[in-house]
Amino acid sequence: MGLSRVAEADWLQPNFDKAERTAAFEAHPDAVRLLPQAEAAGREVAALLGVEGGLAEAVRACWEDLCLLQQGAASEYILTAGVVGFPTDWRLPDKIGLPLIAVHAPIHGYAEQLASGVDHLFRTLPPGPIFGRANWFVVADPAWRYMPTNEPADRFAHVTVANAGETLFVRCERQTLRRLPETGAVLFTIGIAVEPLGRLSTQAVRRVADGIAATASGEHERRAAPFYAEALAGYAAGRMKMEPAT
């Protein structure tokens, strides 16, 4: 899972575009979903962030999207609430009320390789410590809300080795997990950052290209990599050639 400890002071992004955040929820009312059993946990999150109200009010006070997961009758953790203004190609209404394994169903290899470890983490996570990880994607759109409707072949048709630095974007999700001490719910946060490939360092570009090349079959296709991987690799190789010898 690639988790590491996160200090309380580093938990959430301190400065963010409040107007952009507000606009996302005003334009997409379906970005807020809350089952009745999550209301108390939502109020606990709001109190944690120093705002009055529940989860819908809490999300206006931070850049990160917020999801609540709570243990169901079968002891499995269920997505009981979410405020997701900046999704990465998934719809909150499709996921609400589902257990973890169903929430992650599109991810190739999750059930076989990660499900048991994630379930164990959720069952044993104590209140107090915060854990984080990073997830990233290569996309052809810098929008904060990434919900493509066209086919991957069309989405990346304009990408070439020559223009990959301007037409490809690295979309990073900074994810954190912590257990709420009062309700016992697990709070999952997702902070989005988007940067054109050309603004990254040459070493970072190479790591992105190598990461895509190493992605297993299935997940490689889910991330639409066949439609941009060659251009990405060629762009990375060109950047490496331009680096001064050391």
Short mmCIF file of C-alpha atoms in Angstrom, two decimals:
data_model
loop_
_atom_site.label_atom_id
_atom_site.label_comp_id
_atom_site.label_asym_id
_atom_site.label_seq_id
_atom_site.Cartn_x
_atom_site.Cartn_y
_atom_site.Cartn_z
CA MET A 1 0.00 0.00 0.00
CA GLY A 2 3.01 2.28 0.36
CA LEU A 3 1.81 3.97 3.56
CA SER A 4 3.91 6.30 5.68
CA ARG A 5 3.23 8.28 8.85
CA VAL A 6 1.98 11.85 8.40
CA ALA A 7 2.48 14.48 11.08
CA GLU A 8 -0.63 16.29 12.27
CA ALA A 9 0.84 19.60 11.09
CA ASP A 10 1.25 18.17 7.58
CA TRP A 11 -2.15 16.49 7.39
CA LEU A 12 -4.06 18.94 5.16
CA GLN A 13 -2.96 21.57 2.67
CA PRO A 14 -2.96 24.90 4.55
CA ASN A 15 -3.50 27.23 1.58
CA PHE A 16 -5.93 26.54 -1.23
CA ASP A 17 -8.26 28.14 -3.78
CA LYS A 18 -11.49 28.52 -1.80
CA ALA A 19 -13.39 29.91 -4.78
CA GLU A 20 -12.48 26.88 -6.93
CA ARG A 21 -13.52 24.57 -4.12
CA THR A 22 -16.87 26.25 -3.59
CA ALA A 23 -17.59 26.32 -7.31
CA ALA A 24 -17.09 22.56 -7.61
CA PHE A 25 -19.81 21.78 -5.09
CA GLU A 26 -22.21 24.43 -6.36
CA ALA A 27 -21.92 23.02 -9.88
CA HIS A 28 -22.19 19.37 -8.83
CA PRO A 29 -24.70 18.75 -6.02
CA ASP A 30 -24.23 14.99 -6.45
CA ALA A 31 -20.68 15.47 -5.09
CA VAL A 32 -22.16 15.21 -1.58
CA ARG A 33 -23.58 11.92 -0.30
CA LEU A 34 -24.26 11.05 3.34
CA LEU A 35 -26.01 7.96 4.70
CA PRO A 36 -27.88 8.44 8.02
CA GLN A 37 -25.36 6.40 10.02
CA ALA A 38 -22.58 8.80 9.03
CA GLU A 39 -24.13 12.01 10.34
CA ALA A 40 -22.39 11.87 13.75
CA ALA A 41 -19.04 11.11 12.14
CA GLY A 42 -19.58 14.01 9.75
CA ARG A 43 -20.08 16.36 12.69
CA GLU A 44 -16.92 14.97 14.27
CA VAL A 45 -14.95 15.77 11.11
CA ALA A 46 -16.34 19.31 11.08
CA ALA A 47 -15.32 19.80 14.71
CA LEU A 48 -11.87 18.44 13.92
CA LEU A 49 -11.51 21.12 11.24
CA GLY A 50 -12.88 23.84 13.49
CA VAL A 51 -16.12 24.50 11.62
CA GLU A 52 -19.78 24.22 12.58
CA GLY A 53 -22.04 21.70 10.90
CA GLY A 54 -21.30 18.37 9.30
CA LEU A 55 -19.29 16.86 6.48
CA ALA A 56 -20.72 19.18 3.79
CA GLU A 57 -19.55 22.20 5.76
CA ALA A 58 -16.21 20.61 6.65
CA VAL A 59 -15.21 20.12 3.02
CA ARG A 60 -15.45 23.87 2.34
CA ALA A 61 -12.74 24.37 4.97
CA CYS A 62 -10.12 22.24 3.19
CA TRP A 63 -8.81 21.46 -0.29
CA GLU A 64 -9.09 17.73 0.22
CA ASP A 65 -12.11 15.61 -0.64
CA LEU A 66 -13.40 13.69 2.38
CA CYS A 67 -14.82 10.17 2.63
CA LEU A 68 -16.09 8.30 5.70
CA LEU A 69 -15.94 4.54 6.06
CA GLN A 70 -17.67 2.68 8.87
CA GLN A 71 -17.95 -0.92 9.91
CA GLY A 72 -21.12 -2.63 8.72
CA ALA A 73 -23.08 -5.56 10.04
CA ALA A 74 -20.76 -8.05 8.35
CA SER A 75 -17.69 -6.36 9.93
CA GLU A 76 -16.60 -5.02 6.55
CA TYR A 77 -16.00 -1.32 6.10
CA ILE A 78 -18.54 0.55 3.99
CA LEU A 79 -18.36 3.95 2.32
CA THR A 80 -21.09 5.75 4.26
CA ALA A 81 -20.38 9.36 3.29
CA GLY A 82 -18.36 11.43 0.88
CA VAL A 83 -17.87 14.97 -0.35
CA VAL A 84 -15.90 14.59 -3.57
CA GLY A 85 -15.54 17.75 -5.62
CA PHE A 86 -12.46 16.69 -7.57
CA PRO A 87 -12.96 13.02 -8.53
CA THR A 88 -10.56 11.13 -10.76
CA ASP A 89 -12.88 9.29 -13.15
CA TRP A 90 -15.31 7.90 -10.56
CA ARG A 91 -18.80 8.88 -9.38
CA LEU A 92 -19.59 9.05 -5.68
CA PRO A 93 -23.27 8.05 -6.17
CA ASP A 94 -22.05 4.78 -7.72
CA LYS A 95 -19.89 3.95 -4.69
CA ILE A 96 -21.87 5.10 -1.67
CA GLY A 97 -23.02 2.25 0.56
CA LEU A 98 -20.58 -0.26 -0.93
CA PRO A 99 -17.88 -2.22 0.94
CA LEU A 100 -14.21 -1.52 0.28
CA ILE A 101 -13.71 -4.35 -2.18
CA ALA A 102 -16.61 -3.16 -4.33
CA VAL A 103 -15.47 0.47 -4.13
CA HIS A 104 -12.09 -0.61 -5.52
CA ALA A 105 -13.51 -3.11 -8.03
CA PRO A 106 -12.20 -1.34 -11.18
CA ILE A 107 -8.60 -1.56 -9.92
CA HIS A 108 -6.95 -4.61 -11.44
CA GLY A 109 -5.34 -6.86 -8.84
CA TYR A 110 -6.95 -5.15 -5.83
CA ALA A 111 -9.00 -8.15 -4.73
CA GLU A 112 -6.09 -10.57 -5.12
CA GLN A 113 -3.20 -8.45 -3.86
CA LEU A 114 -4.45 -5.63 -1.63
CA ALA A 115 -7.92 -6.35 -0.26
CA SER A 116 -6.88 -8.42 2.77
CA GLY A 117 -4.17 -5.93 3.77
CA VAL A 118 -6.49 -2.94 3.42
CA ASP A 119 -9.22 -4.70 5.41
CA HIS A 120 -6.72 -5.49 8.18
CA LEU A 121 -5.56 -1.88 8.27
CA PHE A 122 -9.11 -0.58 8.62
CA ARG A 123 -9.90 -3.05 11.41
CA THR A 124 -6.76 -2.31 13.42
CA LEU A 125 -6.11 1.40 12.75
CA PRO A 126 -6.03 3.17 16.15
CA PRO A 127 -7.19 6.73 16.78
CA GLY A 128 -4.34 9.24 16.65
CA PRO A 129 -1.81 8.30 13.98
CA ILE A 130 -2.31 9.48 10.42
CA PHE A 131 -1.07 7.46 7.46
CA GLY A 132 -0.62 8.66 3.91
CA ARG A 133 0.27 7.54 0.43
CA ALA A 134 0.38 8.97 -3.08
CA ASN A 135 -1.44 7.80 -6.17
CA TRP A 136 -0.92 9.29 -9.59
CA PHE A 137 -2.23 9.20 -13.14
CA VAL A 138 -1.21 10.56 -16.53
CA VAL A 139 -4.12 12.45 -18.06
CA ALA A 140 -4.83 14.72 -21.02
CA ASP A 141 -6.81 17.35 -19.13
CA PRO A 142 -5.70 19.70 -16.31
CA ALA A 143 -9.23 20.07 -14.87
CA TRP A 144 -9.55 19.59 -11.13
CA ARG A 145 -12.63 17.48 -11.76
CA TYR A 146 -11.42 14.74 -14.11
CA MET A 147 -14.45 12.95 -15.54
CA PRO A 148 -13.69 12.17 -19.21
CA THR A 149 -16.60 11.12 -21.38
CA ASN A 150 -14.80 10.39 -24.66
CA GLU A 151 -12.89 7.25 -25.58
CA PRO A 152 -9.18 7.05 -24.61
CA ALA A 153 -8.15 6.87 -28.28
CA ASP A 154 -9.83 10.23 -28.86
CA ARG A 155 -8.72 11.68 -25.54
CA PHE A 156 -5.02 11.21 -26.31
CA ALA A 157 -5.14 11.45 -30.12
CA HIS A 158 -3.40 14.83 -30.12
CA VAL A 159 -0.47 13.70 -27.94
CA THR A 160 2.90 13.30 -29.65
CA VAL A 161 6.51 13.04 -28.55
CA ALA A 162 6.98 16.67 -29.57
CA ASN A 163 4.07 18.08 -27.57
CA ALA A 164 3.81 15.62 -24.66
CA GLY A 165 5.25 18.18 -22.24
CA GLU A 166 2.26 20.47 -22.85
CA THR A 167 -0.51 17.95 -23.57
CA LEU A 168 0.09 15.36 -20.84
CA PHE A 169 -0.50 16.13 -17.17
CA VAL A 170 0.47 14.27 -14.03
CA ARG A 171 -2.49 14.12 -11.69
CA CYS A 172 -1.48 13.24 -8.14
CA GLU A 173 -3.72 12.17 -5.28
CA ARG A 174 -2.30 12.69 -1.79
CA GLN A 175 -4.36 10.27 0.29
CA THR A 176 -4.52 10.03 4.08
CA LEU A 177 -6.27 7.78 6.58
CA ARG A 178 -7.09 8.38 10.23
CA ARG A 179 -9.60 6.99 12.71
CA LEU A 180 -11.95 9.41 14.40
CA PRO A 181 -11.71 8.89 18.19
CA GLU A 182 -15.38 9.48 19.09
CA THR A 183 -17.35 7.64 16.39
CA GLY A 184 -14.63 5.19 15.31
CA ALA A 185 -15.21 5.99 11.65
CA VAL A 186 -12.21 6.06 9.33
CA LEU A 187 -11.68 9.36 7.52
CA PHE A 188 -10.11 9.10 4.07
CA THR A 189 -8.88 12.31 2.45
CA ILE A 190 -7.86 12.93 -1.16
CA GLY A 191 -5.88 16.03 -2.09
CA ILE A 192 -5.46 16.69 -5.80
CA ALA A 193 -2.47 18.29 -7.53
CA VAL A 194 -2.13 18.62 -11.33
CA GLU A 195 1.00 19.64 -13.22
CA PRO A 196 1.92 19.64 -16.93
CA LEU A 197 4.56 17.04 -17.69
CA GLY A 198 6.87 19.73 -19.05
CA ARG A 199 7.07 21.49 -15.68
CA LEU A 200 8.43 18.42 -13.90
CA SER A 201 12.13 17.79 -13.49
CA THR A 202 13.76 15.46 -15.99
CA GLN A 203 14.24 12.83 -13.29
CA ALA A 204 10.57 13.04 -12.35
CA VAL A 205 9.54 12.68 -16.00
CA ARG A 206 11.72 9.59 -16.30
CA ARG A 207 10.16 8.08 -13.16
CA VAL A 208 6.68 8.71 -14.56
CA ALA A 209 7.59 7.07 -17.88
CA ASP A 210 9.24 4.12 -16.12
CA GLY A 211 6.24 3.74 -13.82
CA ILE A 212 3.81 3.60 -16.72
CA ALA A 213 6.00 1.11 -18.58
CA ALA A 214 6.08 -1.13 -15.50
CA THR A 215 2.32 -1.04 -14.88
CA ALA A 216 0.83 -4.52 -15.04
CA SER A 217 -1.49 -5.54 -17.84
CA GLY A 218 -5.08 -4.76 -16.99
CA GLU A 219 -4.24 -1.75 -14.88
CA HIS A 220 -2.17 -0.48 -17.82
CA GLU A 221 -5.29 -0.56 -19.97
CA ARG A 222 -7.54 0.89 -17.24
CA ARG A 223 -5.27 3.93 -17.08
CA ALA A 224 -5.44 4.27 -20.89
CA ALA A 225 -1.64 3.94 -21.03
CA PRO A 226 -1.54 2.26 -24.47
CA PHE A 227 -2.71 5.55 -25.97
CA TYR A 228 0.08 7.75 -24.59
CA ALA A 229 2.88 5.48 -23.31
CA GLU A 230 4.94 5.65 -26.51
CA ALA A 231 4.78 9.45 -26.68
CA LEU A 232 5.59 9.68 -22.97
CA ALA A 233 8.60 7.39 -23.31
CA GLY A 234 9.88 9.32 -26.31
CA TYR A 235 9.48 12.64 -24.53
CA ALA A 236 11.29 11.30 -21.43
CA ALA A 237 14.15 10.00 -23.58
CA GLY A 238 14.45 13.38 -25.29
CA ARG A 239 14.59 15.17 -21.96
CA MET A 240 17.30 12.81 -20.75
CA LYS A 241 19.42 13.52 -23.85
CA MET A 242 19.16 17.24 -23.18
CA GLU A 243 20.46 16.89 -19.62
CA PRO A 244 24.06 18.13 -19.27
CA ALA A 245 26.59 15.41 -18.62
CA THR A 246 27.80 15.17 -14.99
#
